[in-house]
Amino acid sequence: MPKAWIVGNWKMNLSPSESSRLASDLKKMIPTKLLSEIDVSVCPGFAALAAVQQVLSGSGIAWGAQNVFWEPKGAYTGEVSARDLSEFGCRYTLVGHSERRQYFHETDATVAKKQKSLLAAGIHPIVCIGETQDERDRGDTETVVLRQLTHGLDGLRADDASRVVVAYEPVWAIGTGRTAHPEEAQAVHTVIRRTLAEMVGPVGEQIPILYGGSATPETIGELIQYPDISGFLVGGASLKAESFVKMIEIVAEIRQ
Ligand code: PGA
């Protein structure tokens, strides 16, 4: 069975010193044995990357950024490139999170450029997709999710596909306490899985598809039993070491 995944998205919630403290707590609390069974990583804010890198280096817990700009360098005031992120040892980086689409007008086209720049720099993109409540109510979930997937991964080559991660995060579930029903999530994951296989062939079957949106210790036990749910992208519940570690333990136990 492929490894399960747990990725913490700290958003803009923790300062560098708070991020450093949480990273140290995770390092102390997560049993090394579990890190060989589960791919565990955290995504602090840009300003905390150096501190988190220092704490987590050699720990078996990976880290990554929450965003990237697609050009490698140049006159782009305020931006951070994939080349910069690789100097901070980022293994992963989120792209196209719904908060970036909503507040910073990111589009599928910019997502495509971002994931390509990450792959070129040797960083695994975690491409986030998901429908809003309105889109779900209109019956457009599949159309929206597949548009975001195929356009966001436009031009993906089969030999790069094994380095991509997809996160399905229904917007209505993010930060609301309304976790998707496991069957609802699995149904969308299945369509994503099928589409990935159509896009890149058999390697598409291996691409991890994470679920995100109010994933908590209380809700993930059932979700992880579904075959196309490879793990979780966790916001709120990743901000406390106890709940994040609990989620890792739950997944490890069920996946044994
Ligand atoms: P949440 O956030 O777990 O707080 O719902 C998930 C995310 O936005 O990645």
mmCIF file of C-alpha atoms and ligand atoms in Angstrom:
data_model
loop_
_atom_site.group_PDB
_atom_site.id
_atom_site.type_symbol
_atom_site.label_atom_id
_atom_site.label_comp_id
_atom_site.label_asym_id
_atom_site.label_seq_id
_atom_site.Cartn_x
_atom_site.Cartn_y
_atom_site.Cartn_z
ATOM 1 C CA MET A 1 0.000 0.000 0.000
ATOM 2 C CA PRO A 2 1.400 3.485 -0.820
ATOM 3 C CA LYS A 3 2.403 5.751 2.031
ATOM 4 C CA ALA A 4 -0.305 7.949 3.539
ATOM 5 C CA TRP A 5 0.242 11.685 3.727
ATOM 6 C CA ILE A 6 -0.366 14.383 6.307
ATOM 7 C CA VAL A 7 0.493 17.964 5.407
ATOM 8 C CA GLY A 8 -0.014 20.871 7.815
ATOM 9 C CA ASN A 9 -0.956 24.218 6.272
ATOM 10 C CA TRP A 10 -0.159 26.823 8.910
ATOM 11 C CA LYS A 11 -1.445 29.668 6.695
ATOM 12 C CA MET A 12 -0.617 33.109 8.188
ATOM 13 C CA ASN A 13 -1.343 31.991 11.731
ATOM 14 C CA LEU A 14 2.079 31.651 13.333
ATOM 15 C CA SER A 15 5.032 34.020 13.645
ATOM 16 C CA PRO A 16 8.528 32.661 12.954
ATOM 17 C CA SER A 17 9.166 32.060 16.682
ATOM 18 C CA GLU A 18 5.778 30.352 17.123
ATOM 19 C CA SER A 19 6.440 28.253 14.019
ATOM 20 C CA SER A 20 9.804 27.244 15.374
ATOM 21 C CA ARG A 21 8.226 26.176 18.683
ATOM 22 C CA LEU A 22 5.525 24.123 16.990
ATOM 23 C CA ALA A 23 8.128 22.465 14.745
ATOM 24 C CA SER A 24 10.225 21.528 17.823
ATOM 25 C CA ASP A 25 7.177 20.092 19.553
ATOM 26 C CA LEU A 26 6.338 17.998 16.494
ATOM 27 C CA LYS A 27 9.903 16.757 16.298
ATOM 28 C CA LYS A 28 9.735 15.646 19.933
ATOM 29 C CA MET A 29 6.258 14.150 19.771
ATOM 30 C CA ILE A 30 6.106 12.238 16.483
ATOM 31 C CA PRO A 31 7.591 8.757 16.918
ATOM 32 C CA THR A 32 10.347 8.168 14.311
ATOM 33 C CA LYS A 33 8.737 4.864 13.374
ATOM 34 C CA LEU A 34 5.615 6.674 12.163
ATOM 35 C CA LEU A 35 7.694 8.902 9.911
ATOM 36 C CA SER A 36 8.792 5.854 7.937
ATOM 37 C CA GLU A 37 5.139 4.900 7.444
ATOM 38 C CA ILE A 38 3.586 8.306 6.788
ATOM 39 C CA ASP A 39 4.808 11.251 4.753
ATOM 40 C CA VAL A 40 4.540 14.114 7.257
ATOM 41 C CA SER A 41 5.204 17.727 6.323
ATOM 42 C CA VAL A 42 4.335 21.260 7.381
ATOM 43 C CA CYS A 43 3.945 24.468 5.394
ATOM 44 C CA PRO A 44 4.850 27.540 7.460
ATOM 45 C CA GLY A 45 4.744 31.093 6.135
ATOM 46 C CA PHE A 46 7.695 32.333 4.047
ATOM 47 C CA ALA A 47 9.138 34.324 6.949
ATOM 48 C CA ALA A 48 9.313 31.200 9.115
ATOM 49 C CA LEU A 49 10.953 28.895 6.575
ATOM 50 C CA ALA A 50 14.517 29.444 7.773
ATOM 51 C CA ALA A 51 13.565 28.826 11.421
ATOM 52 C CA VAL A 52 11.570 25.698 10.568
ATOM 53 C CA GLN A 53 14.342 24.401 8.316
ATOM 54 C CA GLN A 54 16.776 24.750 11.184
ATOM 55 C CA VAL A 55 14.551 22.833 13.596
ATOM 56 C CA LEU A 56 13.373 20.077 11.261
ATOM 57 C CA SER A 57 16.552 19.313 9.294
ATOM 58 C CA GLY A 58 17.351 15.639 9.674
ATOM 59 C CA SER A 59 14.116 14.958 11.618
ATOM 60 C CA GLY A 60 12.229 13.040 8.927
ATOM 61 C CA ILE A 61 9.494 15.714 8.946
ATOM 62 C CA ALA A 62 9.518 17.659 5.687
ATOM 63 C CA TRP A 63 8.549 21.286 5.136
ATOM 64 C CA GLY A 64 7.401 23.462 2.299
ATOM 65 C CA ALA A 65 5.974 26.839 1.362
ATOM 66 C CA GLN A 66 2.366 27.916 0.816
ATOM 67 C CA ASN A 67 2.949 29.757 -2.453
ATOM 68 C CA VAL A 68 5.571 30.568 -5.091
ATOM 69 C CA PHE A 69 6.069 32.928 -8.022
ATOM 70 C CA TRP A 70 6.798 31.267 -11.350
ATOM 71 C CA GLU A 71 9.752 33.295 -12.619
ATOM 72 C CA PRO A 72 13.183 32.160 -11.376
ATOM 73 C CA LYS A 73 14.411 35.717 -10.652
ATOM 74 C CA GLY A 74 14.049 39.309 -11.756
ATOM 75 C CA ALA A 75 12.244 42.575 -11.102
ATOM 76 C CA TYR A 76 9.175 41.143 -9.308
ATOM 77 C CA THR A 77 9.015 43.122 -6.093
ATOM 78 C CA GLY A 78 7.733 41.117 -3.173
ATOM 79 C CA GLU A 79 7.749 37.714 -4.854
ATOM 80 C CA VAL A 80 9.535 34.471 -3.928
ATOM 81 C CA SER A 81 10.780 32.003 -6.550
ATOM 82 C CA ALA A 82 11.043 28.223 -6.546
ATOM 83 C CA ARG A 83 14.813 28.693 -6.689
ATOM 84 C CA ASP A 84 14.617 30.629 -3.388
ATOM 85 C CA LEU A 85 12.438 27.925 -1.834
ATOM 86 C CA SER A 86 14.852 25.184 -2.778
ATOM 87 C CA GLU A 87 17.567 27.012 -0.791
ATOM 88 C CA PHE A 88 15.330 26.671 2.252
ATOM 89 C CA GLY A 89 15.145 22.927 1.690
ATOM 90 C CA CYS A 90 11.440 22.913 0.802
ATOM 91 C CA ARG A 91 10.335 19.498 -0.399
ATOM 92 C CA TYR A 92 6.751 20.588 -1.110
ATOM 93 C CA THR A 93 4.890 23.783 -1.929
ATOM 94 C CA LEU A 94 1.157 24.453 -2.093
ATOM 95 C CA VAL A 95 -0.231 26.003 -5.260
ATOM 96 C CA GLY A 96 -3.711 27.249 -6.046
ATOM 97 C CA HIS A 97 -5.064 27.096 -2.506
ATOM 98 C CA SER A 98 -8.635 28.425 -2.552
ATOM 99 C CA GLU A 99 -7.645 31.359 -0.329
ATOM 100 C CA ARG A 100 -5.137 32.409 -2.981
ATOM 101 C CA ARG A 101 -7.729 31.998 -5.711
ATOM 102 C CA GLN A 102 -10.276 33.977 -3.699
ATOM 103 C CA TYR A 103 -8.180 36.814 -2.251
ATOM 104 C CA PHE A 104 -5.316 37.059 -4.732
ATOM 105 C CA HIS A 105 -7.139 36.199 -7.953
ATOM 106 C CA GLU A 106 -5.050 33.181 -8.834
ATOM 107 C CA THR A 107 -6.281 31.343 -11.879
ATOM 108 C CA ASP A 108 -5.765 27.892 -13.335
ATOM 109 C CA ALA A 109 -3.246 29.468 -15.727
ATOM 110 C CA THR A 110 -1.103 30.865 -12.905
ATOM 111 C CA VAL A 111 -1.386 27.552 -11.054
ATOM 112 C CA ALA A 112 0.021 25.818 -14.141
ATOM 113 C CA LYS A 113 2.990 28.184 -14.299
ATOM 114 C CA LYS A 114 3.659 27.818 -10.602
ATOM 115 C CA GLN A 115 3.631 24.022 -10.564
ATOM 116 C CA LYS A 116 5.951 23.937 -13.576
ATOM 117 C CA SER A 117 8.434 26.271 -11.906
ATOM 118 C CA LEU A 118 8.408 24.102 -8.781
ATOM 119 C CA LEU A 119 8.995 20.906 -10.731
ATOM 120 C CA ALA A 120 11.875 22.570 -12.565
ATOM 121 C CA ALA A 121 13.414 23.465 -9.191
ATOM 122 C CA GLY A 122 12.998 19.922 -7.842
ATOM 123 C CA ILE A 123 10.120 20.756 -5.469
ATOM 124 C CA HIS A 124 6.892 18.724 -5.354
ATOM 125 C CA PRO A 125 3.853 20.920 -6.037
ATOM 126 C CA ILE A 126 0.725 20.213 -3.992
ATOM 127 C CA VAL A 127 -1.953 21.452 -6.380
ATOM 128 C CA CYS A 128 -5.137 22.462 -4.548
ATOM 129 C CA ILE A 129 -8.534 22.246 -6.237
ATOM 130 C CA GLY A 130 -12.123 22.353 -5.018
ATOM 131 C CA GLU A 131 -15.583 23.756 -5.624
ATOM 132 C CA THR A 132 -17.439 26.486 -3.726
ATOM 133 C CA GLN A 133 -20.802 25.924 -2.075
ATOM 134 C CA ASP A 134 -22.563 27.695 -4.971
ATOM 135 C CA GLU A 135 -20.825 25.517 -7.526
ATOM 136 C CA ARG A 136 -21.794 22.379 -5.608
ATOM 137 C CA ASP A 137 -25.397 23.570 -5.271
ATOM 138 C CA ARG A 138 -25.561 24.137 -9.030
ATOM 139 C CA GLY A 139 -24.340 20.574 -9.624
ATOM 140 C CA ASP A 140 -21.037 21.805 -11.057
ATOM 141 C CA THR A 141 -18.618 20.099 -8.663
ATOM 142 C CA GLU A 142 -17.137 17.718 -11.207
ATOM 143 C CA THR A 143 -16.871 20.336 -13.958
ATOM 144 C CA VAL A 144 -15.100 22.818 -11.684
ATOM 145 C CA VAL A 145 -12.745 20.330 -10.084
ATOM 146 C CA LEU A 146 -11.754 18.762 -13.395
ATOM 147 C CA ARG A 147 -11.242 22.147 -15.023
ATOM 148 C CA GLN A 148 -8.949 23.198 -12.180
ATOM 149 C CA LEU A 149 -7.138 19.859 -12.378
ATOM 150 C CA THR A 150 -6.573 19.668 -16.118
ATOM 151 C CA HIS A 151 -5.782 23.355 -16.609
ATOM 152 C CA GLY A 152 -3.699 23.615 -13.443
ATOM 153 C CA LEU A 153 -1.666 20.587 -14.521
ATOM 154 C CA ASP A 154 -1.613 21.637 -18.152
ATOM 155 C CA GLY A 155 1.417 20.222 -19.953
ATOM 156 C CA LEU A 156 2.263 17.757 -17.167
ATOM 157 C CA ARG A 157 4.622 15.127 -18.535
ATOM 158 C CA ALA A 158 4.363 11.507 -17.440
ATOM 159 C CA ASP A 159 7.930 11.583 -16.121
ATOM 160 C CA ASP A 160 7.126 14.556 -13.865
ATOM 161 C CA ALA A 161 3.776 13.190 -12.729
ATOM 162 C CA SER A 162 5.217 11.035 -9.958
ATOM 163 C CA ARG A 163 6.410 14.246 -8.264
ATOM 164 C CA VAL A 164 2.990 15.904 -8.172
ATOM 165 C CA VAL A 165 0.485 15.803 -5.310
ATOM 166 C CA VAL A 166 -3.166 16.856 -5.665
ATOM 167 C CA ALA A 167 -5.271 18.163 -2.763
ATOM 168 C CA TYR A 168 -9.050 18.152 -3.104
ATOM 169 C CA GLU A 169 -10.353 20.840 -0.775
ATOM 170 C CA PRO A 170 -14.025 21.732 -1.135
ATOM 171 C CA VAL A 171 -14.098 25.451 -0.350
ATOM 172 C CA TRP A 172 -17.254 25.085 1.752
ATOM 173 C CA ALA A 173 -15.409 22.675 4.056
ATOM 174 C CA ILE A 174 -12.327 24.830 4.675
ATOM 175 C CA GLY A 175 -12.262 26.322 8.153
ATOM 176 C CA THR A 176 -15.998 25.757 8.599
ATOM 177 C CA GLY A 177 -16.091 22.570 10.661
ATOM 178 C CA ARG A 178 -18.155 20.995 7.854
ATOM 179 C CA THR A 179 -15.949 18.111 6.746
ATOM 180 C CA ALA A 180 -17.068 16.499 3.494
ATOM 181 C CA HIS A 181 -18.925 13.240 3.996
ATOM 182 C CA PRO A 182 -16.438 10.424 3.258
ATOM 183 C CA GLU A 183 -18.541 9.095 0.368
ATOM 184 C CA GLU A 184 -18.857 12.592 -1.064
ATOM 185 C CA ALA A 185 -15.074 13.050 -0.900
ATOM 186 C CA GLN A 186 -14.323 9.584 -2.273
ATOM 187 C CA ALA A 187 -16.651 10.219 -5.241
ATOM 188 C CA VAL A 188 -14.680 13.317 -6.233
ATOM 189 C CA HIS A 189 -11.325 11.618 -5.573
ATOM 190 C CA THR A 190 -12.334 8.782 -7.901
ATOM 191 C CA VAL A 191 -13.059 11.195 -10.728
ATOM 192 C CA ILE A 192 -9.765 12.988 -10.089
ATOM 193 C CA ARG A 193 -7.920 9.653 -10.084
ATOM 194 C CA ARG A 194 -9.513 8.594 -13.374
ATOM 195 C CA THR A 195 -8.715 11.925 -14.993
ATOM 196 C CA LEU A 196 -5.094 11.841 -13.847
ATOM 197 C CA ALA A 197 -4.721 8.404 -15.425
ATOM 198 C CA GLU A 198 -6.185 9.750 -18.669
ATOM 199 C CA MET A 199 -3.774 12.683 -18.570
ATOM 200 C CA VAL A 200 -0.502 10.906 -17.866
ATOM 201 C CA GLY A 201 -1.149 7.163 -18.111
ATOM 202 C CA PRO A 202 -0.510 4.533 -15.423
ATOM 203 C CA VAL A 203 1.667 6.852 -13.301
ATOM 204 C CA GLY A 204 -1.518 8.867 -12.734
ATOM 205 C CA GLU A 205 -2.751 5.970 -10.586
ATOM 206 C CA GLN A 206 0.094 6.643 -8.141
ATOM 207 C CA ILE A 207 -0.398 10.400 -7.673
ATOM 208 C CA PRO A 208 -1.400 11.065 -4.054
ATOM 209 C CA ILE A 209 -4.798 12.776 -3.747
ATOM 210 C CA LEU A 210 -5.168 14.421 -0.344
ATOM 211 C CA TYR A 211 -8.431 15.561 1.190
ATOM 212 C CA GLY A 212 -8.585 18.954 2.921
ATOM 213 C CA GLY A 213 -11.354 20.927 4.604
ATOM 214 C CA SER A 214 -11.959 20.683 8.363
ATOM 215 C CA ALA A 215 -9.917 17.488 8.602
ATOM 216 C CA THR A 216 -9.577 16.757 12.335
ATOM 217 C CA PRO A 217 -8.733 13.787 14.577
ATOM 218 C CA GLU A 218 -12.494 13.210 14.804
ATOM 219 C CA THR A 219 -13.147 13.107 11.060
ATOM 220 C CA ILE A 220 -10.157 11.477 9.369
ATOM 221 C CA GLY A 221 -10.518 7.936 10.676
ATOM 222 C CA GLU A 222 -13.366 7.197 8.322
ATOM 223 C CA LEU A 223 -12.031 9.211 5.380
ATOM 224 C CA ILE A 224 -8.672 7.415 5.267
ATOM 225 C CA GLN A 225 -10.410 4.078 4.763
ATOM 226 C CA TYR A 226 -11.536 5.107 1.293
ATOM 227 C CA PRO A 227 -9.191 3.839 -1.398
ATOM 228 C CA ASP A 228 -8.681 7.087 -3.305
ATOM 229 C CA ILE A 229 -8.073 9.244 -0.225
ATOM 230 C CA SER A 230 -4.300 9.220 0.198
ATOM 231 C CA GLY A 231 -4.076 11.512 3.201
ATOM 232 C CA PHE A 232 -4.865 15.021 4.396
ATOM 233 C CA LEU A 233 -4.052 18.682 4.000
ATOM 234 C CA VAL A 234 -4.803 20.079 7.436
ATOM 235 C CA GLY A 235 -5.312 23.730 8.370
ATOM 236 C CA GLY A 236 -6.748 24.511 11.805
ATOM 237 C CA ALA A 237 -5.981 21.114 13.367
ATOM 238 C CA SER A 238 -2.310 21.401 12.349
ATOM 239 C CA LEU A 239 -1.748 24.447 14.569
ATOM 240 C CA LYS A 240 -1.684 22.420 17.791
ATOM 241 C CA ALA A 241 0.958 19.723 18.095
ATOM 242 C CA GLU A 242 -1.420 17.435 19.995
ATOM 243 C CA SER A 243 -4.120 17.322 17.331
ATOM 244 C CA PHE A 244 -1.658 17.071 14.427
ATOM 245 C CA VAL A 245 0.217 14.198 16.091
ATOM 246 C CA LYS A 246 -3.076 12.504 16.943
ATOM 247 C CA MET A 247 -4.025 12.579 13.261
ATOM 248 C CA ILE A 248 -0.730 10.955 12.314
ATOM 249 C CA GLU A 249 -1.302 8.235 14.908
ATOM 250 C CA ILE A 250 -4.862 7.585 13.719
ATOM 251 C CA VAL A 251 -3.793 7.247 10.083
ATOM 252 C CA ALA A 252 -0.856 5.003 11.017
ATOM 253 C CA GLU A 253 -3.095 2.740 13.034
ATOM 254 C CA ILE A 254 -5.744 2.377 10.335
ATOM 255 C CA ARG A 255 -3.222 1.941 7.542
ATOM 256 C CA GLN A 256 -1.291 -0.803 9.380
HETATM 257 P P1 PGA B 1 -8.936 23.607 7.538
HETATM 258 O O1 PGA B 1 -8.028 24.172 6.332
HETATM 259 O O2 PGA B 1 -8.360 22.249 7.899
HETATM 260 O O3 PGA B 1 -8.753 24.609 8.651
HETATM 261 O O4 PGA B 1 -10.316 23.510 7.042
HETATM 262 C C1 PGA B 1 -7.564 23.335 5.314
HETATM 263 C C2 PGA B 1 -6.821 24.121 4.273
HETATM 264 O O5 PGA B 1 -7.259 25.245 3.969
HETATM 265 O O6 PGA B 1 -5.808 23.674 3.731
#
